[in-house]
Amino acid sequence: MSDERYDFIVASNRLPVDRVIDDDGTASWRRSPGGLVTALEPVMRDADGAWVGWGGQADLELEPFDWDGVRIVPIKLSEDDLEKFYEGFCNDTLWPLYHDVIAPPHYHRVWWDSYVSVNQRFANAIAAVSSQGATVWVHDYQLQLVPRMLRQARPDLTIGFFNHIPFPAYGIFSQLPWRVQIIEGLLGADVIGFQRVADAGNFSRAVRRLLGYSTKSPVIEVPHRGAHPARRVIARAFPISIDVAGFEHLARSPEVQARARQIREDLGNPKTIVLGVDRLDYTKGIGHRLKAFGELLAEGRLKVEDVTLVQVASPSRERVETYRQLRDEIEQTVGRINGDYGTISHQAVSYLHHGFPREEMAALYVAADVLLVTALRDGMNLVAKEYVAARFDDDGVLVLSEFTGASDELRTALLINPHDIDGVKDAVMRAIEMPRAERRKRMRALRKRVRENDVTHWSESFLRALAEARRRAGETGGIDALGELEWTVDRAPRA
Ligand code: G6P
């Protein structure tokens, strides 16, 4: 490792770039979809920043390199790490556990061991590139042990952590055999951010129950232990968002507008296009959505000539068995609905098992009269926010599951409980039949809300809280007097 050092380090399991191999065999890096990089890129450039993460392929051993003004520090994950750390502990233990055990989590000690060792590898790499007193921002459930490991190695650092997925209620979290280690791992951070107020509450409760520390939202008192002085940790909600202006700009472009018209035409000019966009994941309630749509067709409340459901299901974690099974189930259901209700000229469900570039997504949002989000549990759901950002015409209806983080903010959507199939059906009918004036009123309110908290606002709020927490720690020997802090994102109403 060279002796390069940075003042601001972001760490996430995946790097913000994907490695692509061109036709002539040369490898290059392309910005991966997702807003995190958009939000952090300007901060990274200003602050002399580096991004530590995995390059997305097994056994990829690469030296740090520059990408678009950002220093990229790749971490190698072996085939064995992928199996035990990524597919195992991250996506077959933590993911189902943190999403309310919609699928059963599997607990294996060898997976845990791998989680510890990969987290340690990340912590070592971050420690090696951090300058004295640097700020480190660690992201998501794959790296929950990193804050503590890092604090032990480098007490001079300011450490933030943001959990992009839900944090479960104690009754569920307490299943985890390594629950204490996870909580202690996270408490190594100065500020721990969550999507919802409820997630931060669940975390603080777990801290009280498991460690007996006193908490008074948003402060957690970590008592003095051995050589480590007492500290105060902040745990609170910072709801993430998207690049709202960028998305709107894209949606307004003549190319995207033309493509949206073309999509409607290609679908046979239905009166209504209902859209679903998800990673193919069991947390997204795609089966519930298809059931509701199929029943509406069966009952004649919808006619296949009038309505098409476009379901984009991007491939995800395909080596994990639960995901394999889900794909089979969804594709069987789509096949059955199309077989039962499709005609030569009209398909009931247009199912697309691909990821699409941002431009195509924007065109789909512009074309869609209704966006249907039926997640059974979702940290935020940025698709809902993208749809709202794209609808500069103040039209379109958002049907949104109340089990998404987004539903805390997007209160004028048609909110649904996806388990209540009759309720979902009624909401879909109401969305399809909604008069223009009501659509406009609701969408305007949604757009105002999304504009108020875009991804830059999110990252600035988090980093401000982090800087403030550290400043007070420096002044008092512990983080103090938090009552005076202005918590700008506290405006999110409770669910
Ligand atoms: C969610 C998680 C991310 C993860 C993404 C894609 O959004 O919060 O941390 O990167 O899913 O999943 P993958 O397993 O492909 O990284």
Short mmCIF file of N, CA and C in Angstrom, two decimals, residues 241 244-245 248 388-389 392 394 444-454 457:
data_model
loop_
_atom_site.label_atom_id
_atom_site.label_comp_id
_atom_site.label_asym_id
_atom_site.label_seq_id
_atom_site.Cartn_x
_atom_site.Cartn_y
_atom_site.Cartn_z
N SER A 241 -32.44 10.59 -0.35
CA SER A 241 -33.23 11.03 -1.50
C SER A 241 -32.46 10.83 -2.80
N VAL A 244 -32.94 15.22 -7.54
CA VAL A 244 -34.27 15.59 -8.04
C VAL A 244 -34.17 16.44 -9.31
N ALA A 245 -33.33 17.47 -9.28
CA ALA A 245 -33.23 18.37 -10.44
C ALA A 245 -32.68 17.62 -11.64
N GLU A 248 -35.41 15.43 -13.12
CA GLU A 248 -36.43 16.23 -13.82
C GLU A 248 -35.88 16.72 -15.16
N VAL A 388 -41.82 10.73 -8.90
CA VAL A 388 -42.32 12.08 -8.57
C VAL A 388 -41.44 13.14 -9.23
N ALA A 389 -40.12 12.94 -9.18
CA ALA A 389 -39.20 13.93 -9.77
C ALA A 389 -39.42 14.03 -11.28
N PHE A 392 -42.87 16.36 -14.01
CA PHE A 392 -42.91 17.83 -14.00
C PHE A 392 -44.23 18.33 -14.55
N ASP A 394 -47.01 17.51 -13.37
CA ASP A 394 -47.94 17.40 -12.24
C ASP A 394 -49.02 16.36 -12.50
N ARG A 444 -48.53 17.64 -7.03
CA ARG A 444 -47.86 18.90 -6.65
C ARG A 444 -47.32 18.82 -5.24
N ALA A 445 -48.14 18.28 -4.34
CA ALA A 445 -47.71 18.17 -2.94
C ALA A 445 -46.52 17.21 -2.83
N LEU A 446 -46.56 16.14 -3.60
CA LEU A 446 -45.45 15.18 -3.58
C LEU A 446 -44.18 15.82 -4.09
N ARG A 447 -44.32 16.59 -5.16
CA ARG A 447 -43.14 17.21 -5.78
C ARG A 447 -42.51 18.24 -4.85
N LYS A 448 -43.36 18.96 -4.15
CA LYS A 448 -42.84 19.96 -3.20
C LYS A 448 -42.00 19.24 -2.14
N ARG A 449 -42.54 18.16 -1.66
CA ARG A 449 -41.88 17.41 -0.61
C ARG A 449 -40.52 16.84 -1.07
N VAL A 450 -40.52 16.27 -2.28
CA VAL A 450 -39.30 15.65 -2.80
C VAL A 450 -38.24 16.72 -3.08
N ARG A 451 -38.69 17.89 -3.56
CA ARG A 451 -37.73 18.96 -3.83
C ARG A 451 -37.07 19.49 -2.56
N GLU A 452 -37.83 19.48 -1.46
CA GLU A 452 -37.29 20.00 -0.20
C GLU A 452 -36.14 19.16 0.34
N ASN A 453 -36.18 17.88 0.06
CA ASN A 453 -35.13 17.00 0.59
C ASN A 453 -34.53 16.19 -0.56
N ASP A 454 -33.62 16.82 -1.32
CA ASP A 454 -32.95 16.04 -2.37
C ASP A 454 -31.68 15.43 -1.78
N HIS A 457 -29.18 17.67 -0.01
CA HIS A 457 -29.67 18.09 1.30
C HIS A 457 -29.42 16.96 2.31
#
